[in-house]
Amino acid sequence: MRRPLPLLISTVLAALGGQVTLSCAPAAHAPPATAAGGSGAPAPSAEAEEGPSAAPKEALAWATLDAAMFAKAKAEHRFVVIDGSAEWCHWCHVMEATTYHDPEVRKLLDARFIAVKVDVDSRPDFEERYVDWGWPATVLMTADGAEIGKYKGYLPPEKFLEILQGVVDGEAAKSATGVDAAKDAGPALPLTPGQRADAAARVQKQLDEYWDAPQGGWGIKQKAPVAWDNAWALVHQRDRALFTLAQQRGIIDPVWSGVCQYSTDGDWQHPHYEKLMTVQAGAIANYAQAYALTHDSRWLSTALMVRNFVDGFMTSPEGGFETTMDADLNAHDPSKPFMAGGAYYAKSDAERRALGIPRVDTHEYGRENGLAIAAYVTLYEASGDATVLASPKRAVARILATHASDALPGGITHGTKPEDEGKVLYLADNAAFGWGLLRLYQATHDAPTLEAAKGIAAFMMRALYDAQAGGFYASTPDPNAVGAFAVRRKPFEDDVMAVRFLALLDRLASTREHADAIGSTLAIVTRPDAVDARGRMVGDLLLALDDVQ
């Protein structure tokens, strides 16, 4: 349970005229540098917020997103409202405290809805489907799993109440979109070399339109460390990449050296303080790559600082890489005083430790570990320091011991087997962890590591690849999925990772075993509508096009 926040938040919202979207995820579609800058005022930074003050009288009993919940909703003639939130997310904490525990909202929820909370880090399928709406993302559904509406970011109580009442009155329910059918554009034919070149030019043009010359980075409303954009630019647009990495230091914690998820206000000086392993891994790899290219020791120092943060705060005793660190202090513990990230991170190391450490999500997920393993290998290659390899070796041993699926040989589970064996397996985990295995093999030439990567590739081809139309599905079939969630999707980001993993595997194994899968998947992710939807986050696709040329 979390406590309601004081009136400061509603005062801030009123002052901004309700024109902003307050959320804790960097947007793919931050306005391009050529745009006028988007509508509305910039979102206030997390440091402007105060914390919870008093516990609600009765906590909301959240349901689980599963078939039993939808069956209950149907039997009781209820609608479903899903709170897609992240454990580390400041505005998710705010919305639960202020909105979901508002008396009028609670009254309507209790009467006509089933409220579901989804930790997006625990459900890659939900995260991939709704990342453009949050976090928090609010999804309204019928009892059959048809979407009624999707809403981005923090919703104040009065707005949320209006939305819920509209559903009850039938205004929104009439526009339910039904089952989210996957687009079927027919079988994807592999691109010719000329088509790949044309696609690369088109994607680069799109990325260039988002370049922010005064501030660095791509996109002007939110400044985010988009690691794949940086990695591609370090090879093809080095001056832009180095300028961005220099500017990006503004969102590195000067005390502990963790990299914040993004900055508001169109600059690098207003960070949201959550620390994600995906962001740390990208920063380690980017700064190490910058050092390898320039031999400027400042880049190596930065990479090593971020590595020290990961080693000290986000690595398990068993060697696995953990998931996230909260933006705020005590957001999950109502018995302790809440402190927003801005106030907490302004303090010294000793002052912070005296107050406590923000909560770390200690789950060891496959994707996060794969990306971190690869980043540490890049750091080893740049620095020549053999001791750096100890961490990725331990992480590989840990994940193979705790995540290797018995039910689906070759694949790895999302979390550890005691939690996730028997559940669906995700492309995100397998492609990224397979990539990490191959990067470690490149550094060590350890044959069992290569064999483990081959096992993952065989699993992906057997259980996730669409041999008829091309491309990889986001997960294995889920027999308990309902409505929109029963439709298997082919996610851009994870399909691109699959291309890069399989292309590297074929190079290292001197085969063309996966050429057809690589070609058909690349054809799908280079379609103009798929690329357009990614906005500024297309560096991974540009790298994939480099990989297969």
Coordinates of C-alpha atoms in Angstrom, one line a residue:
M1 CA 0.0 0.0 0.0
R2 CA 1.1 3.6 -0.6
R3 CA 0.1 6.8 1.0
P4 CA -1.7 9.7 -0.7
L5 CA 0.4 12.5 -1.8
P6 CA -0.1 16.1 -0.6
L7 CA -1.8 18.8 -2.5
L8 CA 1.5 19.9 -4.1
I9 CA 1.0 17.6 -7.1
S10 CA -2.4 18.8 -7.9
T11 CA -1.2 22.3 -7.5
V12 CA 1.6 21.7 -10.0
L13 CA -0.8 20.0 -12.4
A14 CA -3.3 22.9 -12.2
A15 CA -0.5 25.4 -12.8
L16 CA 0.5 23.6 -16.0
G17 CA -3.1 23.6 -17.2
G18 CA -3.3 19.8 -17.5
Q19 CA -1.4 20.1 -20.8
V20 CA 1.5 17.7 -20.0
T21 CA 1.9 14.0 -19.9
L22 CA 3.7 12.9 -16.7
S23 CA 5.2 9.5 -17.3
C24 CA 8.4 7.5 -16.5
A25 CA 9.4 6.2 -19.9
P26 CA 11.4 8.0 -22.6
A27 CA 9.2 8.5 -25.7
A28 CA 10.2 7.1 -29.1
H29 CA 8.5 10.1 -30.6
A30 CA 10.2 12.9 -28.8
P31 CA 9.8 15.8 -31.4
P32 CA 12.4 15.8 -34.1
A33 CA 14.9 18.7 -33.9
T34 CA 13.2 20.3 -37.0
A35 CA 9.9 20.5 -35.2
A36 CA 8.6 23.5 -33.2
G37 CA 9.0 21.6 -29.9
G38 CA 5.7 19.8 -29.3
S39 CA 2.6 21.0 -27.5
G40 CA 2.1 21.8 -23.8
A41 CA 4.6 22.8 -21.1
P42 CA 7.5 20.5 -20.2
A43 CA 6.8 17.9 -17.5
P44 CA 8.1 18.9 -14.1
S45 CA 11.1 17.0 -12.9
A46 CA 10.7 14.3 -10.2
E47 CA 12.6 16.5 -7.7
A48 CA 9.7 18.9 -7.7
E49 CA 7.4 16.3 -6.0
E50 CA 6.9 15.6 -2.4
G51 CA 6.1 12.1 -1.1
P52 CA 3.2 10.3 0.5
S53 CA 2.0 11.5 3.8
A54 CA -0.8 9.2 5.2
A55 CA -1.8 5.6 4.4
P56 CA -5.2 5.0 2.8
K57 CA -7.8 3.3 5.1
E58 CA -8.1 0.3 2.8
A59 CA -5.6 -0.9 0.2
L60 CA -6.9 -1.6 -3.3
A61 CA -6.9 -5.4 -3.9
W62 CA -5.2 -5.7 -7.3
A63 CA -6.1 -8.7 -9.5
T64 CA -3.7 -10.6 -11.7
L65 CA -3.7 -10.4 -15.5
D66 CA -4.8 -13.9 -16.5
A67 CA -7.7 -15.9 -17.9
A68 CA -9.3 -16.4 -14.4
M69 CA -9.5 -12.6 -14.0
F70 CA -11.3 -12.2 -17.3
A71 CA -13.7 -15.0 -16.5
K72 CA -14.5 -13.3 -13.2
A73 CA -15.1 -10.0 -15.0
K74 CA -17.5 -11.7 -17.4
A75 CA -19.4 -13.5 -14.6
E76 CA -19.8 -10.3 -12.6
H77 CA -20.5 -8.1 -15.6
R78 CA -17.5 -5.9 -14.9
F79 CA -15.0 -4.0 -17.0
V80 CA -11.3 -4.3 -16.6
V81 CA -8.8 -1.5 -15.9
I82 CA -5.1 -2.4 -16.1
D83 CA -2.5 -0.3 -14.4
G84 CA 0.7 -0.9 -16.4
S85 CA 3.4 0.3 -14.0
A86 CA 7.0 -0.1 -13.2
E87 CA 8.3 -0.7 -9.7
W88 CA 10.9 2.0 -10.2
C89 CA 8.6 4.6 -11.7
H90 CA 8.0 7.9 -9.8
W91 CA 4.7 8.8 -11.6
C92 CA 3.5 5.2 -11.1
H93 CA 3.9 5.7 -7.4
V94 CA 2.1 9.0 -7.6
M95 CA -0.9 7.6 -9.6
E96 CA -1.4 4.7 -7.3
A97 CA -1.3 7.0 -4.2
T98 CA -3.4 9.9 -5.5
T99 CA -5.7 8.4 -8.1
Y100 CA -6.4 4.7 -7.4
H101 CA -7.0 5.6 -3.7
D102 CA -9.3 8.6 -4.3
P103 CA -12.6 7.9 -2.6
E104 CA -14.8 8.5 -5.7
V105 CA -12.5 6.6 -7.9
R106 CA -12.5 3.7 -5.5
K107 CA -16.3 3.7 -5.2
L108 CA -16.7 3.3 -9.0
L109 CA -13.8 0.8 -9.3
D110 CA -15.3 -1.4 -6.5
A111 CA -18.8 -1.3 -8.2
R112 CA -18.1 -1.9 -11.9
F113 CA -14.4 -2.8 -12.5
I114 CA -11.7 -5.3 -11.8
A115 CA -8.5 -3.4 -11.3
V116 CA -5.3 -5.2 -12.4
K117 CA -1.7 -4.2 -11.8
V118 CA 1.0 -5.4 -14.1
D119 CA 4.7 -4.9 -13.3
V120 CA 5.9 -4.3 -16.8
D121 CA 9.4 -5.6 -16.1
S122 CA 7.9 -9.0 -15.2
R123 CA 5.7 -9.1 -18.4
P124 CA 7.7 -8.4 -21.5
D125 CA 4.6 -9.1 -23.6
F126 CA 2.7 -6.3 -21.9
E127 CA 5.7 -4.0 -21.9
E128 CA 6.2 -4.4 -25.6
R129 CA 2.5 -3.9 -26.4
Y130 CA 1.9 -0.8 -24.3
V131 CA 5.3 0.9 -23.9
D132 CA 4.1 3.9 -26.1
W133 CA 1.5 4.6 -23.4
G134 CA 3.5 4.9 -20.2
W135 CA 4.6 4.4 -17.6
P136 CA 2.0 4.4 -16.0
A137 CA -0.1 3.1 -18.9
T138 CA -3.8 2.7 -18.3
V139 CA -5.7 0.2 -20.4
L140 CA -9.4 -0.2 -20.3
M141 CA -10.9 -3.5 -21.6
T142 CA -14.1 -5.4 -21.8
A143 CA -14.5 -8.8 -20.0
D144 CA -13.6 -10.4 -23.4
G145 CA -10.3 -8.7 -23.5
A146 CA -11.2 -6.1 -26.2
E147 CA -9.5 -2.7 -25.8
I148 CA -11.8 0.2 -24.9
G149 CA -9.1 2.8 -24.4
K150 CA -5.4 3.4 -23.7
Y151 CA -4.1 6.4 -21.7
K152 CA -0.5 7.6 -21.3
G153 CA 1.1 8.7 -18.0
Y154 CA -0.3 10.0 -14.8
L155 CA -4.1 10.6 -14.7
P156 CA -5.3 12.8 -11.8
P157 CA -8.4 11.5 -10.0
E158 CA -10.9 13.8 -11.7
K159 CA -9.7 12.8 -15.2
F160 CA -9.6 9.1 -14.3
L161 CA -13.1 9.3 -12.8
E162 CA -14.4 10.9 -16.0
I163 CA -12.8 8.1 -18.1
L164 CA -14.2 5.3 -15.9
Q165 CA -17.7 6.9 -15.9
G166 CA -17.6 7.1 -19.7
V167 CA -17.0 3.4 -19.8
V168 CA -19.8 2.6 -17.4
D169 CA -22.2 4.9 -19.4
G170 CA -21.3 3.0 -22.5
E171 CA -19.7 5.9 -24.4
A172 CA -16.3 4.4 -24.5
A173 CA -17.4 0.8 -24.5
K174 CA -19.0 1.3 -27.9
S175 CA -15.6 2.1 -29.4
A176 CA -13.9 -1.1 -28.1
T177 CA -11.4 -2.1 -30.7
G178 CA -11.9 -5.9 -30.4
V179 CA -9.1 -8.3 -30.7
D180 CA -5.8 -6.7 -31.6
A181 CA -5.2 -8.5 -34.8
A182 CA -1.7 -8.8 -36.1
K183 CA -1.0 -7.2 -39.4
D184 CA -0.6 -9.7 -42.2
A185 CA 1.3 -8.3 -45.1
G186 CA 2.0 -11.7 -46.6
P187 CA 5.3 -13.6 -46.7
A188 CA 8.3 -11.4 -46.2
L189 CA 10.9 -11.8 -49.0
P190 CA 14.5 -11.2 -48.1
L191 CA 15.9 -7.9 -49.2
T192 CA 18.4 -7.6 -52.1
P193 CA 21.7 -5.8 -51.4
G194 CA 20.2 -2.8 -53.2
Q195 CA 17.1 -2.9 -51.1
R196 CA 19.1 -3.1 -47.9
A197 CA 21.1 -0.1 -49.0
D198 CA 17.9 1.9 -49.7
A199 CA 16.4 0.9 -46.4
A200 CA 19.6 2.0 -44.5
A201 CA 19.5 5.3 -46.2
R202 CA 15.8 5.8 -45.4
V203 CA 16.3 4.8 -41.7
Q204 CA 19.3 7.1 -41.4
K205 CA 17.4 10.0 -42.8
Q206 CA 14.7 9.4 -40.2
L207 CA 17.3 9.4 -37.4
D208 CA 18.9 12.5 -38.7
E209 CA 15.6 14.4 -38.5
Y210 CA 15.7 13.8 -34.8
W211 CA 19.2 15.1 -34.2
D212 CA 19.4 17.9 -31.7
A213 CA 22.5 19.9 -32.6
P214 CA 22.5 22.3 -29.6
Q215 CA 22.0 19.6 -26.9
G216 CA 23.2 16.4 -28.6
G217 CA 21.2 13.2 -28.7
W218 CA 18.1 12.5 -30.8
G219 CA 14.8 14.2 -29.9
I220 CA 14.4 17.5 -28.2
K221 CA 11.7 17.1 -25.5
Q222 CA 13.2 14.2 -23.6
K223 CA 16.9 13.6 -23.6
A224 CA 17.4 9.9 -23.3
P225 CA 20.6 7.8 -23.5
V226 CA 19.5 5.7 -26.6
A227 CA 22.4 3.3 -26.6
W228 CA 21.9 1.8 -30.0
D229 CA 21.7 5.2 -31.6
N230 CA 25.0 6.1 -29.9
A231 CA 26.6 2.8 -31.0
W232 CA 25.7 3.2 -34.6
A233 CA 26.7 6.9 -34.6
L234 CA 30.1 6.1 -33.1
V235 CA 30.9 4.3 -36.3
H236 CA 29.1 6.5 -38.8
Q237 CA 28.7 10.0 -37.2
R238 CA 31.5 10.0 -34.6
D239 CA 31.4 13.8 -33.8
R240 CA 27.7 13.6 -33.1
A241 CA 28.1 10.5 -31.0
L242 CA 31.0 11.9 -28.9
F243 CA 29.2 15.2 -28.3
T244 CA 26.1 13.2 -27.2
L245 CA 28.1 11.1 -24.8
A246 CA 29.7 14.2 -23.3
Q247 CA 26.3 15.8 -22.8
Q248 CA 24.9 12.6 -21.5
R249 CA 27.2 12.8 -18.5
G250 CA 24.7 15.3 -17.1
I251 CA 22.4 12.5 -16.1
I252 CA 25.0 10.4 -14.4
D253 CA 24.8 10.4 -10.7
P254 CA 27.9 12.3 -9.5
V255 CA 28.1 10.3 -6.3
W256 CA 27.4 6.6 -7.3
S257 CA 27.7 7.0 -11.1
G258 CA 24.5 5.3 -12.1
V259 CA 22.9 6.6 -15.3
C260 CA 19.4 8.0 -15.0
Q261 CA 16.8 6.8 -17.5
Y262 CA 16.2 10.2 -19.1
S263 CA 16.0 14.0 -18.6
T264 CA 13.1 16.3 -19.1
D265 CA 13.0 20.0 -20.1
G266 CA 14.8 19.5 -23.3
D267 CA 18.3 19.3 -21.7
W268 CA 20.5 16.9 -19.8
Q269 CA 20.1 18.6 -16.4
H270 CA 16.7 17.4 -15.2
P271 CA 17.0 13.7 -14.7
H272 CA 14.4 11.1 -13.8
Y273 CA 16.4 9.2 -11.2
E274 CA 15.4 5.6 -11.9
K275 CA 18.3 3.4 -12.9
L276 CA 17.6 0.6 -15.4
M277 CA 20.1 -2.2 -16.1
T278 CA 19.4 -1.7 -19.8
V279 CA 20.5 1.9 -19.6
Q280 CA 23.6 1.0 -17.5
A281 CA 24.6 -1.7 -20.0
G282 CA 24.2 0.7 -22.9
A283 CA 26.3 3.4 -21.2
I284 CA 29.1 1.0 -20.4
A285 CA 29.2 -0.2 -24.0
N286 CA 29.0 3.3 -25.5
Y287 CA 31.7 4.8 -23.4
A288 CA 34.0 1.8 -23.8
Q289 CA 33.5 2.0 -27.6
A290 CA 34.2 5.7 -27.5
Y291 CA 37.5 5.0 -25.8
A292 CA 38.4 2.2 -28.2
L293 CA 37.9 4.7 -31.1
T294 CA 39.6 7.7 -29.6
H295 CA 42.0 6.5 -26.9
D296 CA 40.7 9.4 -24.8
S297 CA 40.9 8.2 -21.2
R298 CA 37.9 10.3 -20.1
W299 CA 35.6 7.9 -22.0
L300 CA 37.2 4.8 -20.3
S301 CA 36.9 6.5 -16.9
T302 CA 33.2 7.1 -17.5
A303 CA 32.6 3.5 -18.5
L304 CA 34.5 2.2 -15.5
M305 CA 32.4 4.5 -13.2
V306 CA 29.2 3.1 -14.5
R307 CA 30.5 -0.4 -14.2
N308 CA 31.4 0.2 -10.6
F309 CA 27.8 1.3 -9.9
V310 CA 26.5 -1.9 -11.5
D311 CA 28.9 -4.0 -9.5
G312 CA 28.1 -2.2 -6.3
F313 CA 24.4 -1.8 -6.5
M314 CA 22.8 -4.0 -9.2
T315 CA 24.7 -7.3 -9.2
S316 CA 23.4 -10.2 -7.1
P317 CA 25.7 -12.2 -4.7
E318 CA 25.5 -15.1 -7.2
G319 CA 26.7 -12.9 -10.1
G320 CA 23.4 -12.2 -12.0
F321 CA 22.7 -8.7 -13.1
E322 CA 19.6 -7.2 -11.5
T323 CA 16.9 -5.1 -13.1
T324 CA 16.2 -1.6 -11.8
M325 CA 16.8 0.8 -8.9
D326 CA 13.9 3.0 -7.8
A327 CA 13.8 6.7 -8.6
D328 CA 12.6 7.5 -5.0
L329 CA 13.4 6.3 -1.5
N330 CA 10.8 4.2 0.4
A331 CA 8.1 4.3 -2.3
H332 CA 7.3 0.7 -1.5
D333 CA 7.5 0.9 2.3
P334 CA 4.7 3.0 4.0
S335 CA 6.3 2.6 7.4
K336 CA 9.3 4.8 6.3
P337 CA 9.4 8.4 5.2
F338 CA 9.2 8.9 1.4
M339 CA 11.8 11.0 -0.3
A340 CA 11.7 11.9 -4.0
G341 CA 14.7 11.3 -6.1
G342 CA 15.6 15.0 -6.5
A343 CA 16.1 15.5 -2.8
Y344 CA 17.7 12.1 -2.2
Y345 CA 20.3 12.3 -5.0
A346 CA 21.3 15.8 -4.0
K347 CA 22.9 14.3 -0.8
S348 CA 26.3 12.8 -0.2
D349 CA 27.1 9.2 -0.1
A350 CA 27.1 9.1 3.7
E351 CA 23.8 11.0 3.9
R352 CA 22.2 8.7 1.4
R353 CA 23.3 5.6 3.2
A354 CA 22.1 6.9 6.5
L355 CA 18.6 7.3 5.0
G356 CA 18.7 4.0 3.2
I357 CA 19.2 2.7 -0.4
P358 CA 16.4 3.1 -3.0
R359 CA 14.8 -0.3 -3.7
V360 CA 16.5 -2.5 -6.2
D361 CA 14.4 -5.0 -8.2
T362 CA 16.5 -8.1 -7.7
H363 CA 15.0 -10.1 -10.4
E364 CA 17.6 -11.4 -12.8
Y365 CA 15.9 -11.3 -16.2
G366 CA 17.4 -12.8 -19.4
R367 CA 17.3 -9.7 -21.5
E368 CA 19.0 -7.5 -18.9
N369 CA 21.7 -10.0 -18.3
G370 CA 22.4 -10.5 -22.0
L371 CA 22.8 -6.8 -22.6
A372 CA 25.0 -6.4 -19.5
I373 CA 27.2 -9.4 -20.5
A374 CA 27.7 -7.9 -23.9
A375 CA 28.6 -4.5 -22.5
Y376 CA 31.2 -5.9 -20.1
V377 CA 32.8 -7.7 -23.0
T378 CA 33.0 -4.4 -24.9
L379 CA 34.6 -2.9 -21.9
Y380 CA 37.1 -5.7 -21.8
E381 CA 37.9 -5.4 -25.5
A382 CA 38.5 -1.6 -25.1
S383 CA 40.5 -1.7 -21.9
G384 CA 42.4 -5.0 -22.2
D385 CA 41.7 -5.6 -18.5
A386 CA 41.1 -9.3 -18.1
T387 CA 39.5 -8.9 -14.7
V388 CA 36.5 -7.2 -16.4
L389 CA 35.6 -10.6 -17.8
A390 CA 34.9 -12.1 -14.4
S391 CA 31.5 -10.5 -14.2
P392 CA 30.1 -11.6 -17.5
K393 CA 31.4 -15.1 -16.9
R394 CA 29.7 -15.3 -13.5
A395 CA 26.4 -13.9 -15.1
V396 CA 26.4 -16.5 -17.8
A397 CA 27.0 -19.3 -15.4
R398 CA 24.2 -18.0 -13.2
I399 CA 21.6 -17.6 -15.9
L400 CA 22.3 -20.9 -17.5
A401 CA 22.0 -22.6 -14.1
T402 CA 18.8 -20.9 -13.1
H403 CA 17.0 -20.0 -16.3
A404 CA 17.6 -22.8 -18.8
S405 CA 14.2 -24.2 -19.5
D406 CA 13.5 -27.9 -19.0
A407 CA 10.1 -27.7 -20.7
L408 CA 11.4 -26.0 -23.8
P409 CA 15.1 -27.2 -24.3
G410 CA 17.5 -24.5 -25.5
G411 CA 15.3 -21.6 -24.3
I412 CA 15.7 -19.6 -21.2
T413 CA 12.9 -18.4 -18.9
H414 CA 12.3 -14.8 -18.1
G415 CA 13.0 -15.1 -14.4
T416 CA 14.4 -18.0 -12.5
K417 CA 12.8 -21.4 -13.1
P418 CA 11.1 -21.7 -9.7
E419 CA 9.1 -18.6 -10.7
D420 CA 8.8 -19.0 -14.5
E421 CA 9.2 -22.6 -15.6
G422 CA 6.1 -23.7 -17.4
K423 CA 5.2 -20.1 -18.4
V424 CA 5.7 -18.6 -21.8
L425 CA 9.2 -17.9 -23.0
Y426 CA 10.1 -14.5 -24.5
L427 CA 12.0 -13.6 -27.6
A428 CA 13.4 -10.5 -25.7
D429 CA 15.2 -12.7 -23.2
N430 CA 16.4 -15.3 -25.6
A431 CA 17.7 -13.1 -28.4
A432 CA 19.5 -10.7 -26.0
F433 CA 21.0 -13.4 -23.8
G434 CA 22.0 -15.3 -26.9
W435 CA 23.7 -12.1 -28.1
G436 CA 25.5 -11.8 -24.8
L437 CA 26.7 -15.4 -25.0
L438 CA 28.2 -14.8 -28.5
R439 CA 29.9 -11.6 -27.3
L440 CA 31.5 -13.6 -24.4
Y441 CA 32.5 -16.3 -26.8
Q442 CA 34.3 -13.8 -29.0
A443 CA 36.4 -12.8 -25.9
T444 CA 37.0 -16.3 -24.5
H445 CA 36.6 -18.8 -27.3
D446 CA 34.9 -21.0 -24.8
A447 CA 33.2 -23.8 -26.7
P448 CA 30.3 -24.5 -24.2
T449 CA 29.4 -20.8 -24.4
L450 CA 29.0 -21.1 -28.2
E451 CA 27.0 -24.3 -27.8
A452 CA 24.6 -22.6 -25.4
A453 CA 24.1 -19.8 -28.0
K454 CA 23.4 -22.4 -30.6
G455 CA 20.8 -24.0 -28.3
I456 CA 19.0 -20.7 -27.9
A457 CA 19.0 -20.2 -31.7
A458 CA 17.5 -23.7 -32.2
F459 CA 14.8 -22.9 -29.7
M460 CA 14.0 -19.6 -31.3
M461 CA 13.7 -21.2 -34.8
R462 CA 11.6 -24.0 -33.4
A463 CA 9.2 -22.1 -31.1
L464 CA 9.2 -18.5 -32.1
Y465 CA 10.0 -18.2 -35.8
D466 CA 7.1 -17.8 -38.3
A467 CA 8.3 -20.0 -41.1
Q468 CA 5.3 -19.1 -43.3
A469 CA 5.4 -15.3 -43.2
G470 CA 8.8 -14.6 -41.6
G471 CA 9.7 -12.8 -38.4
F472 CA 9.8 -13.9 -34.8
Y473 CA 6.9 -13.9 -32.3
A474 CA 7.3 -12.1 -29.0
S475 CA 6.7 -15.2 -27.0
T476 CA 5.7 -18.9 -27.2
P477 CA 1.9 -19.4 -27.3
D478 CA 0.1 -18.6 -24.1
P479 CA -2.8 -20.9 -23.5
N480 CA -4.2 -18.6 -20.8
A481 CA -4.2 -15.5 -22.9
V482 CA -7.6 -13.7 -23.6
G483 CA -8.7 -11.3 -26.2
A484 CA -6.0 -8.9 -27.4
F485 CA -3.4 -10.8 -25.4
A486 CA -4.1 -14.0 -27.4
V487 CA -2.7 -12.5 -30.6
R488 CA 1.0 -13.2 -31.0
R489 CA 2.9 -10.1 -32.1
K490 CA 6.2 -9.7 -33.8
P491 CA 7.9 -6.9 -31.9
F492 CA 10.3 -4.6 -33.8
E493 CA 13.0 -4.2 -31.1
D494 CA 13.2 -7.9 -30.3
D495 CA 13.1 -9.0 -33.9
V496 CA 16.0 -6.7 -34.7
M497 CA 17.9 -8.2 -31.8
A498 CA 17.1 -11.7 -33.2
V499 CA 18.6 -10.6 -36.5
R500 CA 21.7 -9.4 -34.9
F501 CA 22.1 -12.5 -32.8
L502 CA 21.6 -14.9 -35.6
A503 CA 23.8 -13.0 -38.0
L504 CA 26.6 -13.0 -35.5
L505 CA 26.1 -16.7 -34.8
D506 CA 26.3 -17.5 -38.5
R507 CA 29.5 -15.5 -38.9
L508 CA 31.1 -17.2 -35.9
A509 CA 30.0 -20.7 -36.9
S510 CA 30.9 -20.0 -40.6
T511 CA 27.4 -21.1 -41.8
R512 CA 24.4 -19.6 -43.5
E513 CA 22.0 -21.8 -41.5
H514 CA 19.8 -18.8 -40.5
A515 CA 20.0 -16.8 -43.7
D516 CA 16.3 -17.2 -44.6
A517 CA 15.1 -16.2 -41.1
I518 CA 17.5 -13.2 -41.0
G519 CA 16.4 -12.1 -44.4
S520 CA 12.6 -12.4 -43.8
T521 CA 12.8 -10.8 -40.4
L522 CA 14.9 -7.9 -41.7
A523 CA 12.3 -7.4 -44.5
I524 CA 9.6 -7.0 -41.9
V525 CA 11.3 -4.6 -39.6
T526 CA 12.4 -2.3 -42.5
R527 CA 8.9 -1.8 -43.8
P528 CA 8.2 1.9 -43.7
D529 CA 5.3 1.7 -41.2
A530 CA 7.4 -0.3 -38.8
V531 CA 10.3 2.2 -39.1
D532 CA 8.1 5.2 -38.8
A533 CA 6.6 3.9 -35.6
R534 CA 10.0 3.7 -33.9
G535 CA 10.7 7.5 -34.2
R536 CA 14.2 8.2 -33.0
M537 CA 14.9 4.6 -31.7
V538 CA 16.2 3.1 -34.9
G539 CA 20.0 2.7 -34.2
D540 CA 19.6 -1.0 -33.5
L541 CA 18.1 -1.4 -37.0
L542 CA 20.9 0.5 -38.6
L543 CA 23.4 -1.8 -36.8
A544 CA 21.5 -4.8 -38.0
L545 CA 21.6 -3.6 -41.6
D546 CA 25.4 -3.2 -41.1
D547 CA 25.6 -6.7 -39.7
V548 CA 24.0 -8.5 -42.6
Q549 CA 25.8 -6.5 -45.4

